[in-house]
Short mmCIF file of C-alpha atoms and ligand atoms in Angstrom, two decimals:
data_model
loop_
_atom_site.label_atom_id
_atom_site.label_comp_id
_atom_site.label_asym_id
_atom_site.label_seq_id
_atom_site.Cartn_x
_atom_site.Cartn_y
_atom_site.Cartn_z
CA MET U 1 -47.88 15.57 -23.06
CA ASN U 2 -51.31 17.09 -22.34
CA LEU U 3 -52.62 20.31 -23.56
CA ALA U 4 -54.62 23.08 -21.49
CA ILE U 5 -56.26 25.09 -23.81
CA MET U 6 -57.41 28.13 -22.24
CA LYS U 7 -60.49 30.29 -23.22
CA ASN U 8 -60.16 33.52 -24.86
CA ASP U 9 -61.15 35.49 -21.46
CA ALA U 10 -58.76 33.13 -19.24
CA THR U 11 -56.81 35.87 -17.10
CA MET U 12 -53.48 35.21 -15.70
CA LYS U 13 -54.38 34.00 -12.80
CA ASP U 14 -56.23 31.25 -14.14
CA VAL U 15 -53.20 30.14 -16.08
CA SER U 16 -50.95 30.57 -12.99
CA ALA U 17 -53.44 28.21 -11.09
CA VAL U 18 -53.43 25.64 -13.71
CA ILE U 19 -49.59 25.87 -13.87
CA ALA U 20 -49.40 25.41 -10.08
CA ARG U 21 -51.54 22.42 -9.80
CA VAL U 22 -49.92 20.48 -12.51
CA GLU U 23 -46.66 21.24 -10.70
CA ASP U 24 -47.79 20.53 -7.58
CA TRP U 25 -48.42 16.90 -9.10
CA GLY U 26 -44.81 16.44 -10.64
CA PHE U 27 -45.26 17.93 -14.17
CA THR U 28 -43.50 20.63 -16.16
CA ALA U 29 -45.31 23.43 -17.47
CA HIS U 30 -44.56 25.02 -20.61
CA LEU U 31 -46.54 28.15 -22.24
CA SER U 32 -47.37 29.31 -25.43
CA GLN U 33 -49.28 32.48 -25.77
CA ASN U 34 -49.95 34.85 -28.43
CA ASP U 35 -53.04 37.33 -28.84
CA ALA U 36 -54.58 34.49 -30.87
CA HIS U 37 -54.63 31.58 -27.96
CA THR U 38 -52.92 30.85 -24.69
CA ILE U 39 -51.84 27.01 -24.58
CA ILE U 40 -50.29 25.24 -21.51
CA GLY U 41 -48.02 22.06 -22.43
CA ILE U 42 -48.13 19.48 -19.72
CA VAL U 43 -45.10 17.43 -19.59
CA GLY U 44 -43.03 14.65 -17.27
CA GLU U 45 -44.15 11.85 -14.95
CA GLY U 46 -46.39 13.46 -12.64
CA GLN U 47 -50.08 11.92 -11.47
CA GLY U 48 -53.15 13.90 -11.41
CA ASP U 49 -56.51 14.22 -12.19
CA TRP U 50 -56.94 15.74 -15.50
CA GLU U 51 -60.98 15.98 -14.58
CA GLN U 52 -59.51 18.61 -12.07
CA ILE U 53 -57.56 20.70 -14.68
CA ARG U 54 -60.32 20.58 -16.93
CA VAL U 55 -62.91 22.52 -14.37
CA LEU U 56 -60.66 25.27 -13.31
CA PRO U 57 -61.39 28.35 -14.57
CA GLY U 58 -60.40 29.88 -17.62
CA VAL U 59 -59.70 26.09 -19.17
CA GLU U 60 -61.47 25.40 -21.87
CA ARG U 61 -60.46 21.60 -22.76
CA VAL U 62 -57.47 19.44 -22.35
CA VAL U 63 -56.21 17.27 -24.97
CA PRO U 64 -53.40 14.74 -25.36
CA VAL U 65 -50.56 15.82 -28.02
CA LYS U 66 -50.84 12.85 -30.60
CA HIS U 67 -47.05 12.84 -31.13
CA PRO U 68 -44.04 12.01 -29.22
CA PHE U 69 -42.69 15.52 -30.26
CA LYS U 70 -44.64 17.84 -28.16
CA LEU U 71 -43.32 21.34 -27.64
CA ALA U 72 -42.23 21.22 -31.19
CA SER U 73 -45.50 20.53 -32.66
CA ARG U 74 -48.15 22.52 -33.98
CA GLU U 75 -50.91 21.41 -31.35
CA PHE U 76 -48.14 23.06 -28.54
CA GLN U 77 -47.81 26.29 -31.00
CA PRO U 78 -50.34 26.72 -33.68
CA GLU U 79 -48.21 29.59 -35.40
CA ASN U 80 -45.05 29.72 -36.99
CA THR U 81 -42.14 30.51 -34.55
CA VAL U 82 -40.33 33.59 -35.70
CA PHE U 83 -37.35 35.14 -34.60
CA PRO U 84 -34.62 37.29 -35.72
CA ILE U 85 -31.38 36.58 -37.07
CA GLY U 86 -29.47 39.90 -37.37
CA SER U 87 -31.50 42.44 -38.91
CA HIS U 88 -33.89 39.77 -40.57
CA ASN U 89 -36.40 37.46 -39.14
CA VAL U 90 -36.62 33.84 -40.09
CA GLY U 91 -40.02 32.06 -39.94
CA GLY U 92 -41.93 34.58 -41.39
CA LYS U 93 -42.51 35.93 -44.84
CA GLY U 94 -38.71 36.41 -45.66
CA LEU U 95 -36.70 33.68 -46.31
CA LEU U 96 -33.26 33.53 -44.83
CA ILE U 97 -30.03 33.12 -47.00
CA MET U 98 -27.20 31.80 -45.45
CA ALA U 99 -23.97 31.45 -48.06
CA GLY U 100 -20.05 31.09 -47.34
CA PRO U 101 -17.57 27.99 -47.72
CA CYS U 102 -17.97 24.32 -46.16
CA SER U 103 -14.75 25.10 -44.37
CA VAL U 104 -12.95 28.12 -42.97
CA GLU U 105 -9.31 27.63 -44.57
CA ASP U 106 -7.96 30.99 -43.67
CA ARG U 107 -8.09 34.49 -43.33
CA SER U 108 -8.12 36.20 -46.42
CA GLN U 109 -10.55 33.10 -48.18
CA ILE U 110 -13.26 33.44 -45.24
CA ILE U 111 -13.36 37.41 -46.06
CA GLU U 112 -13.11 37.35 -49.56
CA THR U 113 -15.79 34.79 -49.72
CA ALA U 114 -17.98 36.48 -46.80
CA ILE U 115 -17.96 39.64 -49.02
CA ALA U 116 -18.79 38.04 -52.36
CA CYS U 117 -21.65 36.25 -50.67
CA LYS U 118 -22.91 39.53 -48.89
CA GLU U 119 -22.68 41.40 -52.40
CA ALA U 120 -24.53 38.35 -53.84
CA GLY U 121 -27.84 38.96 -51.17
CA ALA U 122 -26.83 36.62 -48.12
CA HIS U 123 -28.04 37.51 -45.01
CA VAL U 124 -25.77 35.06 -42.96
CA LEU U 125 -22.43 33.60 -43.46
CA ARG U 126 -21.78 29.77 -42.92
CA GLY U 127 -18.04 28.34 -42.34
CA GLY U 128 -17.21 25.31 -40.81
CA ALA U 129 -14.11 25.78 -38.04
CA PHE U 130 -14.66 22.13 -36.38
CA LYS U 131 -15.30 19.84 -39.16
CA PRO U 132 -17.04 16.66 -39.11
CA ARG U 133 -14.59 14.45 -41.58
CA SER U 134 -15.11 10.96 -42.38
CA SER U 135 -11.19 10.23 -42.62
CA PRO U 136 -9.22 11.31 -39.54
CA TYR U 137 -6.52 12.49 -42.50
CA ALA U 138 -8.85 14.95 -43.74
CA PHE U 139 -8.65 18.76 -42.98
CA GLN U 140 -10.05 19.08 -39.61
CA GLY U 141 -10.90 22.95 -39.57
CA LEU U 142 -8.77 25.65 -37.90
CA GLY U 143 -10.66 25.58 -34.81
CA GLU U 144 -10.57 28.51 -32.40
CA GLU U 145 -8.22 30.15 -35.14
CA GLY U 146 -10.96 29.30 -37.96
CA LEU U 147 -14.26 31.48 -35.28
CA LYS U 148 -11.60 34.17 -35.13
CA TYR U 149 -11.50 34.93 -39.00
CA LEU U 150 -15.19 34.20 -38.98
CA ALA U 151 -15.76 36.91 -36.39
CA GLU U 152 -13.39 39.05 -38.75
CA ALA U 153 -15.64 38.69 -41.48
CA ARG U 154 -18.83 39.16 -39.91
CA ASP U 155 -16.98 42.56 -38.26
CA ILE U 156 -16.27 43.21 -42.12
CA THR U 157 -19.68 42.46 -43.65
CA GLY U 158 -22.27 42.76 -41.00
CA LEU U 159 -23.16 39.22 -41.66
CA PRO U 160 -24.08 37.18 -38.61
CA ILE U 161 -22.80 33.67 -38.37
CA VAL U 162 -23.34 30.04 -38.71
CA THR U 163 -20.53 27.53 -37.55
CA GLU U 164 -20.89 24.00 -36.50
CA VAL U 165 -20.46 22.62 -32.79
CA MET U 166 -19.48 19.26 -32.51
CA GLU U 167 -19.04 18.78 -28.68
CA PRO U 168 -20.85 19.81 -25.45
CA GLY U 169 -17.74 21.29 -24.15
CA LEU U 170 -16.57 23.63 -26.67
CA VAL U 171 -20.30 25.18 -26.79
CA PRO U 172 -19.60 28.33 -24.51
CA LEU U 173 -16.43 28.92 -27.06
CA VAL U 174 -18.59 28.66 -30.28
CA CYS U 175 -20.88 30.98 -28.30
CA ASP U 176 -18.29 33.25 -28.11
CA TYR U 177 -17.73 34.03 -31.76
CA ALA U 178 -20.79 32.50 -33.67
CA ASP U 179 -24.57 33.88 -33.94
CA ILE U 180 -26.03 30.56 -34.34
CA LEU U 181 -24.75 27.17 -33.72
CA GLN U 182 -25.00 24.03 -36.16
CA ILE U 183 -25.25 20.53 -35.14
CA GLY U 184 -24.19 18.72 -38.14
CA ALA U 185 -26.28 15.39 -39.43
CA ARG U 186 -23.87 13.10 -37.73
CA ASN U 187 -24.71 14.67 -34.53
CA MET U 188 -28.25 15.04 -34.80
CA GLN U 189 -28.92 12.58 -32.00
CA ASN U 190 -25.85 13.50 -29.80
CA TYR U 191 -28.15 14.23 -26.95
CA ALA U 192 -25.30 15.77 -24.33
CA LEU U 193 -24.72 18.68 -27.49
CA LEU U 194 -28.67 18.81 -28.02
CA HIS U 195 -28.90 19.31 -23.98
CA ALA U 196 -25.69 21.39 -24.18
CA VAL U 197 -27.06 23.73 -26.88
CA GLY U 198 -30.49 23.72 -25.25
CA LYS U 199 -29.12 25.75 -22.53
CA ALA U 200 -27.06 28.39 -24.36
CA GLN U 201 -29.00 31.54 -25.59
CA HIS U 202 -28.01 31.17 -29.04
CA PRO U 203 -30.30 30.23 -31.62
CA VAL U 204 -29.73 26.37 -33.49
CA LEU U 205 -29.56 25.01 -36.86
CA LEU U 206 -30.83 21.51 -36.18
CA LYS U 207 -29.18 19.35 -39.49
CA ARG U 208 -31.48 15.85 -39.99
CA GLY U 209 -29.46 12.98 -39.33
CA MET U 210 -28.40 11.46 -42.75
CA SER U 211 -30.89 7.91 -41.90
CA SER U 212 -33.39 9.72 -39.71
CA LEU U 213 -36.88 9.74 -39.63
CA MET U 214 -38.36 12.61 -39.67
CA GLU U 215 -40.11 11.89 -36.27
CA GLU U 216 -36.62 11.50 -35.05
CA TRP U 217 -35.21 14.69 -36.27
CA LEU U 218 -38.28 16.48 -34.59
CA MET U 219 -37.19 14.68 -31.12
CA CYS U 220 -34.08 16.18 -31.57
CA ALA U 221 -35.62 19.29 -31.40
CA GLU U 222 -37.64 18.29 -28.57
CA TYR U 223 -34.54 17.82 -26.63
CA ILE U 224 -33.40 21.28 -27.53
CA LEU U 225 -36.47 22.82 -26.78
CA SER U 226 -37.09 20.92 -23.50
CA HIS U 227 -33.88 22.49 -22.13
CA GLY U 228 -35.32 26.04 -22.61
CA ASN U 229 -33.74 27.01 -26.02
CA LYS U 230 -37.00 28.30 -28.29
CA ARG U 231 -35.14 29.15 -31.30
CA VAL U 232 -34.35 26.14 -33.42
CA MET U 233 -34.45 25.82 -37.38
CA LEU U 234 -34.61 22.47 -38.86
CA CYS U 235 -32.30 21.82 -41.87
CA GLU U 236 -33.15 19.16 -44.09
CA ARG U 237 -29.36 18.28 -45.84
CA GLY U 238 -30.15 14.87 -47.91
CA ILE U 239 -30.62 11.66 -46.58
CA ARG U 240 -28.98 8.20 -47.96
CA THR U 241 -30.81 5.71 -50.25
CA PHE U 242 -29.65 3.58 -52.80
CA GLU U 243 -28.93 5.95 -55.40
CA LYS U 244 -25.16 7.01 -55.71
CA TYR U 245 -25.52 9.43 -58.66
CA THR U 246 -25.94 12.36 -55.99
CA ARG U 247 -23.89 12.46 -53.04
CA ASN U 248 -27.50 12.60 -50.78
CA THR U 249 -31.08 12.15 -51.58
CA PHE U 250 -32.79 15.43 -51.27
CA ASP U 251 -35.98 14.46 -49.48
CA ILE U 252 -37.91 17.84 -50.61
CA ASN U 253 -41.28 16.39 -49.03
CA ALA U 254 -39.46 16.88 -45.43
CA ILE U 255 -40.44 20.93 -46.31
CA PRO U 256 -44.31 20.60 -46.48
CA VAL U 257 -44.14 17.76 -43.74
CA VAL U 258 -42.19 19.69 -41.11
CA LYS U 259 -44.59 22.59 -41.78
CA GLN U 260 -47.14 20.32 -41.06
CA LEU U 261 -46.45 19.15 -38.02
CA SER U 262 -44.38 21.57 -36.54
CA HIS U 263 -44.33 25.20 -36.18
CA LEU U 264 -40.46 25.71 -36.35
CA PRO U 265 -38.46 27.15 -39.43
CA ILE U 266 -37.38 24.94 -42.06
CA ILE U 267 -34.05 25.80 -43.75
CA ALA U 268 -33.10 23.49 -47.20
CA ASP U 269 -29.18 22.80 -47.40
CA PRO U 270 -29.37 22.01 -51.26
CA SER U 271 -25.27 21.48 -51.06
CA HIS U 272 -25.04 18.81 -49.09
CA ALA U 273 -28.32 17.15 -50.44
CA THR U 274 -27.23 17.01 -53.95
CA GLY U 275 -23.29 16.71 -53.57
CA LYS U 276 -22.71 18.66 -56.89
CA SER U 277 -22.59 22.45 -57.87
CA GLU U 278 -24.26 21.57 -61.08
CA TYR U 279 -27.51 20.35 -59.64
CA VAL U 280 -27.53 22.93 -56.27
CA ALA U 281 -29.58 25.53 -58.11
CA ALA U 282 -32.30 23.21 -59.04
CA ALA U 283 -32.65 21.79 -55.57
CA ALA U 284 -32.37 25.25 -53.91
CA LYS U 285 -35.13 26.46 -56.21
CA ALA U 286 -37.40 23.73 -55.62
CA SER U 287 -37.05 24.23 -52.03
CA VAL U 288 -38.25 27.98 -52.41
CA ALA U 289 -41.59 26.57 -54.05
CA ALA U 290 -41.73 23.84 -51.49
CA GLY U 291 -42.21 26.80 -48.65
CA ALA U 292 -38.38 26.50 -47.11
CA ASP U 293 -38.06 29.19 -45.01
CA GLY U 294 -34.65 29.51 -45.90
CA LEU U 295 -31.41 28.22 -47.28
CA ILE U 296 -27.69 27.79 -46.37
CA ILE U 297 -25.24 27.02 -49.73
CA GLU U 298 -21.72 26.21 -49.82
CA VAL U 299 -20.27 29.26 -51.89
CA HIS U 300 -16.42 29.01 -52.98
CA CYS U 301 -14.28 31.78 -54.55
CA HIS U 302 -11.96 28.58 -55.97
CA PRO U 303 -13.90 25.51 -55.53
CA GLU U 304 -10.93 23.60 -57.36
CA LYS U 305 -8.79 24.50 -54.06
CA ALA U 306 -11.28 23.92 -51.85
CA LEU U 307 -10.07 21.98 -48.54
CA SER U 308 -13.62 20.14 -47.84
CA ASP U 309 -17.01 20.11 -50.24
CA GLY U 310 -15.35 21.65 -53.47
CA ALA U 311 -17.23 19.74 -55.89
CA GLN U 312 -20.57 21.09 -54.39
CA SER U 313 -19.84 24.44 -54.52
CA LEU U 314 -21.19 27.73 -56.05
CA ARG U 315 -18.70 30.38 -57.39
CA PRO U 316 -20.15 33.90 -56.35
CA GLU U 317 -21.36 34.30 -59.80
CA ALA U 318 -23.27 31.84 -59.98
CA PHE U 319 -24.57 31.83 -56.34
CA ALA U 320 -25.81 35.69 -57.07
CA GLN U 321 -27.54 34.31 -60.26
CA LEU U 322 -29.31 31.83 -58.35
CA VAL U 323 -30.47 34.46 -55.12
CA ARG U 324 -32.44 36.66 -58.61
CA GLU U 325 -34.19 33.22 -59.47
CA MET U 326 -34.69 32.21 -56.09
CA ARG U 327 -36.51 36.09 -55.31
CA ALA U 328 -38.32 35.71 -58.42
CA ILE U 329 -39.58 32.41 -57.10
CA ALA U 330 -40.58 33.33 -53.70
CA GLU U 331 -42.17 36.36 -55.01
CA ALA U 332 -44.71 34.12 -56.77
CA CYS U 333 -45.36 31.74 -54.07
CA GLY U 334 -46.49 34.69 -51.67
CA ARG U 335 -42.76 34.96 -50.14
CA GLU U 336 -39.58 37.25 -49.89
CA ILE U 337 -36.17 37.55 -50.00
CA GLU U 338 -34.79 40.51 -49.04
C1 PEP J 1 -21.28 21.12 -43.42
O1 PEP J 1 -22.85 21.81 -42.89
O2 PEP J 1 -20.29 20.98 -43.56
C2 PEP J 1 -21.83 19.79 -43.12
C3 PEP J 1 -20.70 19.17 -42.61
O3 PEP J 1 -23.24 19.05 -42.80
P1 PEP J 1 -23.66 18.16 -42.77
O4 PEP J 1 -23.68 17.86 -41.03
O5 PEP J 1 -25.20 18.37 -43.38
O6 PEP J 1 -23.38 16.86 -43.33
MN1 MN J 2 -19.81 21.10 -46.00
#
């Protein structure tokens, strides 16, 4: 990918002329524009002479993007991507707090948990209706029935819903009920699924694969962006290492690294990253200090009865206490939790 960096006084006509020329050569153009800059990202398999672009009116310079991810890179878009989720923004000063059970288990469970999470300060309700379980004999989720209960919980609390979609064919159904589409760690490189959510109109929470490099993860975000969906959040949920005491190893490095490489919001999932409720608060608070744009935390009113991930789920009281502590840390770091 090359970037055509436009001069401050470039007109829309100048921009259109550059786009027309590169499209004529067989490239695709993506525009990144705000008050401070206009950058045209030029991708694809076209053929042309970049010197001809450099001399067009309004063009300041033409530079290659050094990373393999292009639209996801800070070079293409220097400022943070910020977009609304319900009545909050993600990617700006405020942190987005998502909480709820691992799985939707029944109607009263999700409604009771949603009310408790909202009271404790959550902005978004999580809950899986389609569950990627390592055992075919484990609870697989309630499917569409679970989506209906989530929608009811949203009606009662006003909290937007984030829930996992596991296959391309189910994207339209999940979009009918959910506000945010979660791509699970196991599906990070399911390219047909990335294509389908890239065509959808909903924001996407893209979890990092458990054995994935940061670059591979950003390339998966690139798939979604390149299909037209710009509202992508990246989620660090722990990676596999030799350490067995915790379920995964929380790669806190991913937070500052992703912030440097990409303009996309980065969310921390301390629940899957640690796998044990007694470590969740420490990992959550570290994420806030490290610069995360939000968190997704598993909360269950009765963790001992949970059908999935009870061991890593916080009770609502512990979650409420954690939100208070995270708020103080956010403020100390120039951020806020509303
Ligand atoms: C989940 O959010 O419950 C989940 C299955 O997460 P992950 O894909 O990160 O394992
Ligand atoms: Mn879970």
